[in-house]
Backbone as CSV, one residue per row, in Angstrom:
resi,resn,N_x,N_y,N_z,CA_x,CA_y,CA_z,C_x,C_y,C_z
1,UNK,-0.584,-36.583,-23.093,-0.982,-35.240,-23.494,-1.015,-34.294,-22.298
2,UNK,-2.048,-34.673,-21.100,-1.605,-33.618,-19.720,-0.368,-33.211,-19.317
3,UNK,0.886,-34.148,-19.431,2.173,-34.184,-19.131,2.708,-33.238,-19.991
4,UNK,2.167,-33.167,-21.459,2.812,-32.134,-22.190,2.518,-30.748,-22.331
5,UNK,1.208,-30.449,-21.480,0.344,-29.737,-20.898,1.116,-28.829,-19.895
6,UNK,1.229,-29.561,-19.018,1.525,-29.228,-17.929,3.301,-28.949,-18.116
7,UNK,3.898,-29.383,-18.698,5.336,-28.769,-19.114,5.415,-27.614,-19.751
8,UNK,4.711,-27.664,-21.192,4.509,-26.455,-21.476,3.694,-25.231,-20.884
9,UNK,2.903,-25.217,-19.599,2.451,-24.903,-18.449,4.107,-24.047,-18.072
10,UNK,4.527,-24.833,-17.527,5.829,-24.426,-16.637,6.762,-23.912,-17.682
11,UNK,7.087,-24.597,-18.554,8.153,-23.481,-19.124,7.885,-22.106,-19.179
12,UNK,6.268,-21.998,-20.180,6.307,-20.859,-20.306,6.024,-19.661,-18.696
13,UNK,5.522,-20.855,-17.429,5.566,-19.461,-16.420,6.608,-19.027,-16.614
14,UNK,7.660,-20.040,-16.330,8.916,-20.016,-15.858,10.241,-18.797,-16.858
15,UNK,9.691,-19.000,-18.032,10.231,-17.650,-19.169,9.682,-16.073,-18.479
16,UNK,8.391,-16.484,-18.340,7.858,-15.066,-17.868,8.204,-14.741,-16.706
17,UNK,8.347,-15.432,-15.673,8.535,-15.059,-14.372,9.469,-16.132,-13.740
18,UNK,10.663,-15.112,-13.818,12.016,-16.345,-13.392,12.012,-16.856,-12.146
19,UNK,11.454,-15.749,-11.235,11.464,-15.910,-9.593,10.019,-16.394,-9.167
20,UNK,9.808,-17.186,-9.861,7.855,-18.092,-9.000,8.378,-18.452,-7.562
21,UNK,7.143,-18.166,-7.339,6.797,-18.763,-5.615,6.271,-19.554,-5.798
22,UNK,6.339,-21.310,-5.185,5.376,-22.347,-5.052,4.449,-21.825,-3.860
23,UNK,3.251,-22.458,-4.255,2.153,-22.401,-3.266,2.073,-23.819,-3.308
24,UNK,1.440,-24.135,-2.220,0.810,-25.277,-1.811,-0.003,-26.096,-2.893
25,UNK,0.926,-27.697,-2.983,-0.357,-28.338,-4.205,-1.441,-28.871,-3.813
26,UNK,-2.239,-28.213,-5.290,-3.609,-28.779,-5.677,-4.027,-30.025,-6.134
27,UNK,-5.195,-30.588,-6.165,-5.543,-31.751,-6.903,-6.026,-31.077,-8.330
28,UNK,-6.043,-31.980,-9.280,-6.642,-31.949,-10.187,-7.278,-32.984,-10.402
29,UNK,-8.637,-33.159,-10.816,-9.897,-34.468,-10.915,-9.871,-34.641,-12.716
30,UNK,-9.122,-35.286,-13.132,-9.488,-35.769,-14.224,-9.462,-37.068,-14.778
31,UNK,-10.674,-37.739,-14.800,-11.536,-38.959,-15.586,-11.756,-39.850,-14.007
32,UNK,-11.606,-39.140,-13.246,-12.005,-39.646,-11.736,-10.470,-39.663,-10.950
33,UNK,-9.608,-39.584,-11.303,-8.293,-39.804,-11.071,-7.829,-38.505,-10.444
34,UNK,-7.385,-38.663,-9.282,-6.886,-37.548,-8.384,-5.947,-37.416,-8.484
35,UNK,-4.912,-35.977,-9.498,-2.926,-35.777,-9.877,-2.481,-34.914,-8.968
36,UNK,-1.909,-34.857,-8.296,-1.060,-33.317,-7.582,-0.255,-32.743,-8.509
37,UNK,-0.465,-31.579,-8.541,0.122,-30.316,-9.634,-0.029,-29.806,-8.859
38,UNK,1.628,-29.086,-9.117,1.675,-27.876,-8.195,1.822,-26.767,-9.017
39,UNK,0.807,-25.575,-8.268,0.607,-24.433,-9.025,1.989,-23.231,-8.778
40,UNK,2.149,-22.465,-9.734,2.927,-21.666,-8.971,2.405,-20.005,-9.217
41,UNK,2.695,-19.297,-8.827,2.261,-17.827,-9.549,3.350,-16.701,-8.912
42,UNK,3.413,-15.528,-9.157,4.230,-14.809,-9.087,3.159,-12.867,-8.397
43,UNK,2.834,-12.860,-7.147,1.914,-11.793,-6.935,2.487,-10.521,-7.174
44,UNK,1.656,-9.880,-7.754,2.041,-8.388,-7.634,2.522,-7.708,-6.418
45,UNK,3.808,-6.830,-6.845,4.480,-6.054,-5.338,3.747,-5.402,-4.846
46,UNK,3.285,-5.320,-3.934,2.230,-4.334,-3.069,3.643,-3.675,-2.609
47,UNK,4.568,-2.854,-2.769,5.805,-1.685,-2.894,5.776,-0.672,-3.722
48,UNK,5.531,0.561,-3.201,6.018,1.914,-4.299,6.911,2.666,-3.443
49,UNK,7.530,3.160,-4.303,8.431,4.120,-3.739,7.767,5.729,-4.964
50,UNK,8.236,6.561,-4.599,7.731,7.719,-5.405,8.459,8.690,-4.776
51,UNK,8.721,9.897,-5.657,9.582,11.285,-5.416,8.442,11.953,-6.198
52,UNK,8.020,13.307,-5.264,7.214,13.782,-6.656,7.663,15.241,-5.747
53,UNK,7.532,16.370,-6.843,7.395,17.623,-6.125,6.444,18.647,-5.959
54,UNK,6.131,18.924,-4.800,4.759,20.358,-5.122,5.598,21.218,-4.433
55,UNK,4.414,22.463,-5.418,5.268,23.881,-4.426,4.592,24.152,-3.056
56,UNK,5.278,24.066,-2.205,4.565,24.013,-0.954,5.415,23.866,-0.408
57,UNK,5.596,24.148,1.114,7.181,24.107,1.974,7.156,22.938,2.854
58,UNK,8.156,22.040,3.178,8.159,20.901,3.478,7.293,20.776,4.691
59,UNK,7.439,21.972,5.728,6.577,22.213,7.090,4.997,21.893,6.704
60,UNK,4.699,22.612,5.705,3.077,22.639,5.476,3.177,21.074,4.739
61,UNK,3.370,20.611,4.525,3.462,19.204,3.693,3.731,18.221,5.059
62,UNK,4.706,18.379,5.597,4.227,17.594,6.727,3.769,17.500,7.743
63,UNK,3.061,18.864,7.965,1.462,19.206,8.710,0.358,18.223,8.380
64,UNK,0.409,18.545,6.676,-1.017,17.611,6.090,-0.335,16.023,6.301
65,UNK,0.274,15.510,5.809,0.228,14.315,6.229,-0.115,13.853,7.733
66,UNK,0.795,14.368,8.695,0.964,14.295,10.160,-0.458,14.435,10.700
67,UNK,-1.671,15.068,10.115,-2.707,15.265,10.627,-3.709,13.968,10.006
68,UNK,-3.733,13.094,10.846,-4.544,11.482,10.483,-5.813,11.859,10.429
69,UNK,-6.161,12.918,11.547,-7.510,12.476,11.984,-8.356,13.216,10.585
70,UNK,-7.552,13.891,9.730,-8.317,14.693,8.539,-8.323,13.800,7.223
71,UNK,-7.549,12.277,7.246,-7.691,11.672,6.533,-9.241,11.511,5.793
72,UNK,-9.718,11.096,6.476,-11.595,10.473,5.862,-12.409,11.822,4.986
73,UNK,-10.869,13.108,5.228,-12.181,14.747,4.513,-11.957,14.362,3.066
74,UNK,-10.476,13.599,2.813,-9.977,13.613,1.713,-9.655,12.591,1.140
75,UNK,-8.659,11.573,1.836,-8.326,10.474,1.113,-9.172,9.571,0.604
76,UNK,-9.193,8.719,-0.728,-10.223,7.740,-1.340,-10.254,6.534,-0.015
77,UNK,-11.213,6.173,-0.154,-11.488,4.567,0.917,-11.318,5.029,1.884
78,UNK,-10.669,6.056,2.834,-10.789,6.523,4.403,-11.814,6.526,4.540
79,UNK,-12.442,5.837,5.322,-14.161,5.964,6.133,-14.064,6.666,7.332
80,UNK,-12.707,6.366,8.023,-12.675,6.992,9.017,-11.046,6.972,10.053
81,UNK,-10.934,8.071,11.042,-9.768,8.235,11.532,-9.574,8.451,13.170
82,UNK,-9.261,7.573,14.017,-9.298,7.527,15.257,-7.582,7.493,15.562
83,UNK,-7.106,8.941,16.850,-6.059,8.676,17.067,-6.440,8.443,18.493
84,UNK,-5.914,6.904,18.962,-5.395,6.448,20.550,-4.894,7.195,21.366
85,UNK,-3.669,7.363,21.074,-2.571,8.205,21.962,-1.755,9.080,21.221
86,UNK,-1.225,10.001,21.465,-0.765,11.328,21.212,0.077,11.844,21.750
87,UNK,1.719,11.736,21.261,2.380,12.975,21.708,3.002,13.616,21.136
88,UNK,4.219,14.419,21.375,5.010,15.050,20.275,5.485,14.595,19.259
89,UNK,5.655,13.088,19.426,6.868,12.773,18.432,6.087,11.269,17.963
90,UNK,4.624,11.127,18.502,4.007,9.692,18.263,2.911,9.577,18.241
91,UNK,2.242,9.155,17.719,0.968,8.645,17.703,0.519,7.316,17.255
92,UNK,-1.053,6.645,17.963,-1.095,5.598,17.970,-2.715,6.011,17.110
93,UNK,-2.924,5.112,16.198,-4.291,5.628,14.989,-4.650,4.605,15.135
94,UNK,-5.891,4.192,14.729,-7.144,3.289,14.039,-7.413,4.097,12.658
95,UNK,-7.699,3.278,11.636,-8.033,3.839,10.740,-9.034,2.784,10.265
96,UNK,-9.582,3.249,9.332,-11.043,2.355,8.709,-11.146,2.343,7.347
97,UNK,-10.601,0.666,6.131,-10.905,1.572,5.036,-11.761,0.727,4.103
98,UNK,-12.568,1.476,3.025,-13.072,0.393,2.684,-13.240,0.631,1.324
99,UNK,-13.559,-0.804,0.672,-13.489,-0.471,-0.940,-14.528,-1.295,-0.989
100,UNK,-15.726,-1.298,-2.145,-16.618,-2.475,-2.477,-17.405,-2.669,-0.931
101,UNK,-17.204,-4.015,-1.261,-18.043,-4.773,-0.483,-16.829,-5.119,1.025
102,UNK,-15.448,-4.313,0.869,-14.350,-4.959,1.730,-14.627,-3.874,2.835
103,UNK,-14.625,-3.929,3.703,-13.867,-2.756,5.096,-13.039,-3.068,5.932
104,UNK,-12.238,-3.135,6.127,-11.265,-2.903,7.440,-10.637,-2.007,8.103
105,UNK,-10.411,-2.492,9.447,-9.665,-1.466,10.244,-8.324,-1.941,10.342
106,UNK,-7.405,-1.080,10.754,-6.184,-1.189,11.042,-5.691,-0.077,12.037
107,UNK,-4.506,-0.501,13.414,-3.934,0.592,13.837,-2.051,0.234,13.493
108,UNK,-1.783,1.586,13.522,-0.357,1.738,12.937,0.406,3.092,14.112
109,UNK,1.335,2.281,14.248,2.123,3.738,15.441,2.833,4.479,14.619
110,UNK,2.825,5.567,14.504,3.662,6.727,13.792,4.683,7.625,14.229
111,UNK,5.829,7.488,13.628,6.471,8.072,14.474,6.514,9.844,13.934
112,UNK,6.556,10.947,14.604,6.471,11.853,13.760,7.763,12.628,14.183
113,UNK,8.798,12.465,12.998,10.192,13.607,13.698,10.150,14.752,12.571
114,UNK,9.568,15.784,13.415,9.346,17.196,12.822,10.714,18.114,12.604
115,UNK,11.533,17.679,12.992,12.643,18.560,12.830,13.354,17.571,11.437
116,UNK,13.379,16.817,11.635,13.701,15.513,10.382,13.374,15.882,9.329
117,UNK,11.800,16.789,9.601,10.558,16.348,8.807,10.552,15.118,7.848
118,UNK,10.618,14.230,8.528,10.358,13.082,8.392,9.283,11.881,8.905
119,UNK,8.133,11.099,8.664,7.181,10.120,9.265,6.945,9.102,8.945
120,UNK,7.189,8.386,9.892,7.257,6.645,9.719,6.211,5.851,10.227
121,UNK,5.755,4.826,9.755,4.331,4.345,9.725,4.979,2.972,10.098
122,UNK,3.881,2.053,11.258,4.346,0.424,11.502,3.337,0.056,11.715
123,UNK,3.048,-0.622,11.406,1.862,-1.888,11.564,1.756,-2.236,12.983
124,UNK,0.484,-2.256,13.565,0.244,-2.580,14.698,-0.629,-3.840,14.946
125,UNK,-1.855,-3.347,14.368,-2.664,-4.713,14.592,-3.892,-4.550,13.664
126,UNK,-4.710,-5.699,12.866,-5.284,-5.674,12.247,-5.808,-6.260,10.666
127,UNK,-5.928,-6.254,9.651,-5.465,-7.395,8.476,-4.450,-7.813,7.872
128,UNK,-3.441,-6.866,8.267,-2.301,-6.691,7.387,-1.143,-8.251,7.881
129,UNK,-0.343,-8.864,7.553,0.907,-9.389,7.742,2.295,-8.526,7.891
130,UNK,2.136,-7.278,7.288,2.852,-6.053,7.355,2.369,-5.074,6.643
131,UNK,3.016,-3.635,7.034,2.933,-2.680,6.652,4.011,-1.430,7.036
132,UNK,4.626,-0.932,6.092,5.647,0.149,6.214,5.519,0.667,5.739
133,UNK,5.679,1.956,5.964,4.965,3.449,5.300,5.935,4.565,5.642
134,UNK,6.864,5.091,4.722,7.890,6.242,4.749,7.629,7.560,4.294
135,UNK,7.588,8.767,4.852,7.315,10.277,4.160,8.785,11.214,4.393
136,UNK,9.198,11.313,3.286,10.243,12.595,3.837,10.235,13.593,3.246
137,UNK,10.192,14.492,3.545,10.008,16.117,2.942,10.913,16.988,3.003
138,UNK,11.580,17.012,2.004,12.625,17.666,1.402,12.769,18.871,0.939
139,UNK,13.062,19.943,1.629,13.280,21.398,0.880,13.934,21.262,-0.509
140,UNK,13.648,21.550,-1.456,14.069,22.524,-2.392,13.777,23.781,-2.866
141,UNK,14.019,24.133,-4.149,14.212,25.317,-4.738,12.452,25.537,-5.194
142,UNK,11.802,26.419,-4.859,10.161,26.446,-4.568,9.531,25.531,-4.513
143,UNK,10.090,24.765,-3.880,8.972,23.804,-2.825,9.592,22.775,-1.998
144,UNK,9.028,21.678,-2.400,9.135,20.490,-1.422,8.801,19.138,-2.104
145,UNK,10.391,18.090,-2.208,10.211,16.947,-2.846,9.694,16.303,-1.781
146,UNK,8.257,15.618,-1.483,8.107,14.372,-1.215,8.772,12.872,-1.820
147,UNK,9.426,12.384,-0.887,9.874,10.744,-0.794,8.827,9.875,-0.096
148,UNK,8.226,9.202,-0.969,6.720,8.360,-0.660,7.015,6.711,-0.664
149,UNK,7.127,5.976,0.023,7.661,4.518,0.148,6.273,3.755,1.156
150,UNK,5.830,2.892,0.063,4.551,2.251,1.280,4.973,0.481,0.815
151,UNK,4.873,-0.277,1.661,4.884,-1.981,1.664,4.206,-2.871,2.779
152,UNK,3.574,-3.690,1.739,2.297,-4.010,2.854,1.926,-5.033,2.063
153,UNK,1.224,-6.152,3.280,0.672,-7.296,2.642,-0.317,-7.836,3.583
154,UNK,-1.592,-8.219,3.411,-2.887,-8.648,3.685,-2.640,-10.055,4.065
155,UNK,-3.080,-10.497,5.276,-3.207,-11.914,5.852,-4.741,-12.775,5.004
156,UNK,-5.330,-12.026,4.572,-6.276,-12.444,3.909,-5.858,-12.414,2.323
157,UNK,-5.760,-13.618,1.634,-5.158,-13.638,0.211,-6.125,-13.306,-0.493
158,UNK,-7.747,-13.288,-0.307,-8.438,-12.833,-1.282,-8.251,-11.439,-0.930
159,UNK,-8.364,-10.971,-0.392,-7.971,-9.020,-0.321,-6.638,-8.799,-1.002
160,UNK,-5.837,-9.310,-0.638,-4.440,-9.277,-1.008,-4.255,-9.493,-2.744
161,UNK,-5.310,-10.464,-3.048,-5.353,-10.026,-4.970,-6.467,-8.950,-5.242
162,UNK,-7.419,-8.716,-4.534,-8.133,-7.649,-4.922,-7.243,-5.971,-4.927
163,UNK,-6.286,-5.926,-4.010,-5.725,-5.145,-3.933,-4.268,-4.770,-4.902
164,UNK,-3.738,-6.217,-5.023,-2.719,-6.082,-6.133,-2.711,-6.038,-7.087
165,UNK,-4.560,-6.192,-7.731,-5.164,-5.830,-9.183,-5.222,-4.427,-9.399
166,UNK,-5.415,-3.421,-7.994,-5.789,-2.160,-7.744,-4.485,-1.402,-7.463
167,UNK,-3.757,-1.579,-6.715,-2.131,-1.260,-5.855,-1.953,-0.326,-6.889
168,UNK,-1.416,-0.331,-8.334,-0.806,1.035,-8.392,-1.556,2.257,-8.726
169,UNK,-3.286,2.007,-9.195,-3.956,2.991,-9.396,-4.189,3.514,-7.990
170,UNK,-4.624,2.771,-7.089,-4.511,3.266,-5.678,-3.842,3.906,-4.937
171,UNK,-2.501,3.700,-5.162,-1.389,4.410,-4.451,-1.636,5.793,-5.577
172,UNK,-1.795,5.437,-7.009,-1.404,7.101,-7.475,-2.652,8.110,-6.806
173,UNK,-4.009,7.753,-6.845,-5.042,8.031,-6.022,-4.611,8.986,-4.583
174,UNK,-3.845,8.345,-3.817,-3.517,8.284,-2.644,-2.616,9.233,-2.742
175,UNK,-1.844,9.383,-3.306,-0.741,10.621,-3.520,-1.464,11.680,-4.328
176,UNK,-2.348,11.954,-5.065,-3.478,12.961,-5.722,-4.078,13.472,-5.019
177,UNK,-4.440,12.739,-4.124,-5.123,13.415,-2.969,-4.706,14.207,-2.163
178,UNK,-3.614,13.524,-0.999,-2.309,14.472,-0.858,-2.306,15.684,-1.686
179,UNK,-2.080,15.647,-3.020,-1.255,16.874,-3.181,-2.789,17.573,-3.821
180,UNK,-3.630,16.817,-3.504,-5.060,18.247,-4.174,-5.545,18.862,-2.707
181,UNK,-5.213,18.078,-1.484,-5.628,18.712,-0.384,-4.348,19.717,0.033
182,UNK,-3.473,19.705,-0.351,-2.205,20.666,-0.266,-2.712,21.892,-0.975
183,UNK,-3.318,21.768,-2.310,-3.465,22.865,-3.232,-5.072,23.568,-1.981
184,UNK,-5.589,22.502,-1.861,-6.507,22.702,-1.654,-6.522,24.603,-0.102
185,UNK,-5.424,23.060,0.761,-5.253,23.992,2.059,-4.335,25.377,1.689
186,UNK,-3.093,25.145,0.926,-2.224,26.102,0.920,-1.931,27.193,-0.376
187,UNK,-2.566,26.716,-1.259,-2.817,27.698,-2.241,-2.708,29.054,-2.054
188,UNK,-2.471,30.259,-2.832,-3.103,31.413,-2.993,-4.272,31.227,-3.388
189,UNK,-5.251,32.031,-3.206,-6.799,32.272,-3.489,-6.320,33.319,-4.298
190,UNK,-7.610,32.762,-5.112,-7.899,33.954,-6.523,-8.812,35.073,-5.931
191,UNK,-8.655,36.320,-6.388,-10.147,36.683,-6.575,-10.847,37.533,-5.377
């Protein structure tokens, strides 16, 4: 009966999710008897890509991003924003973020090419196993398409499912913000 268990176990991952990753096998304890089964599962992409457009000109759009240290006025989970080093075309950040009961820090070198208007994000040091982070800001016809690309993965696997339960409400979060601190900064005022 376990054997038929455990097949019908695997077929049906295996229908749902063609590409499983093995993880490392487990024991299973049943009637005192120690089986190795191996588990498999399939994690959520911690990857978005996104195009979205506001009216706003690509310069002022990649002002607000380019400015880290104003992260924590606005973005969700920013606790806080430390830039290292500083120059025209780079910067070196600490950032601090936290959700629940989690906090971490992380620093990431940025590259900032303003004539591109373009900014690129790399993982430096801190929880992550990686992290890549793309902004490009695109003139158009009254305004400015943002191209939004983030990929990243947590050396800690319990963060790493707390986060891939959360990942796409988070990222939309994360881009709302962005564009309510855009309305926020560059708006016309009423009144």
């Amino acid at each position: 009966m376990r054997m038929q268990i455990l097949r019908h176990c695997e077929r049906h991952a295996s229908a749902r999710w063609p590409s499983l990753q093995q993880t490392s096998s487990h024991m299973l304890v049943n009637r005192g008897l120690l089986q190795p089964i191996r588990l498999c599962y399939h994690p959520v992409m911690t990857t978005h890509a996104e195009k979205r457009f506001v009216p706003f000109t690509p310069e002022q759009i990649y002002e607000l991003v380019a400015d880290v240290r104003q992260y924590p006025a606005f973005l969700p989970w920013c606790i806080a924003a430390r830039i290292r080093t500083q120059t025209e075309d780079n910067l070196k950040a600490d950032l601090i973020i936290g959700f629940r009961m989690f906090r971490e820090s992380f620093t990431s070198y940025v590259a900032l090419n303003k004539d591109a208007l373009e900014i690129e994000v790399e993982y430096a040091e801190g929880p992550f196993k990686y992290l890549k982070n793309r902004w490009k800001f695109i003139e158009t016809e009254g305004g400015c398409m943002i191209d939004f690309y983030v990929d990243f993965e947590f050396n800690s696997r319990l963060l790493q499912s707390v986060i891939e339960s959360l990942f796409t409400e988070a990222v939309k979060r994360m881009v709302a913000a962005f564009e309510s601190r855009a309305h926020a900064l560059y708006a016309p005022k009423l009144g």
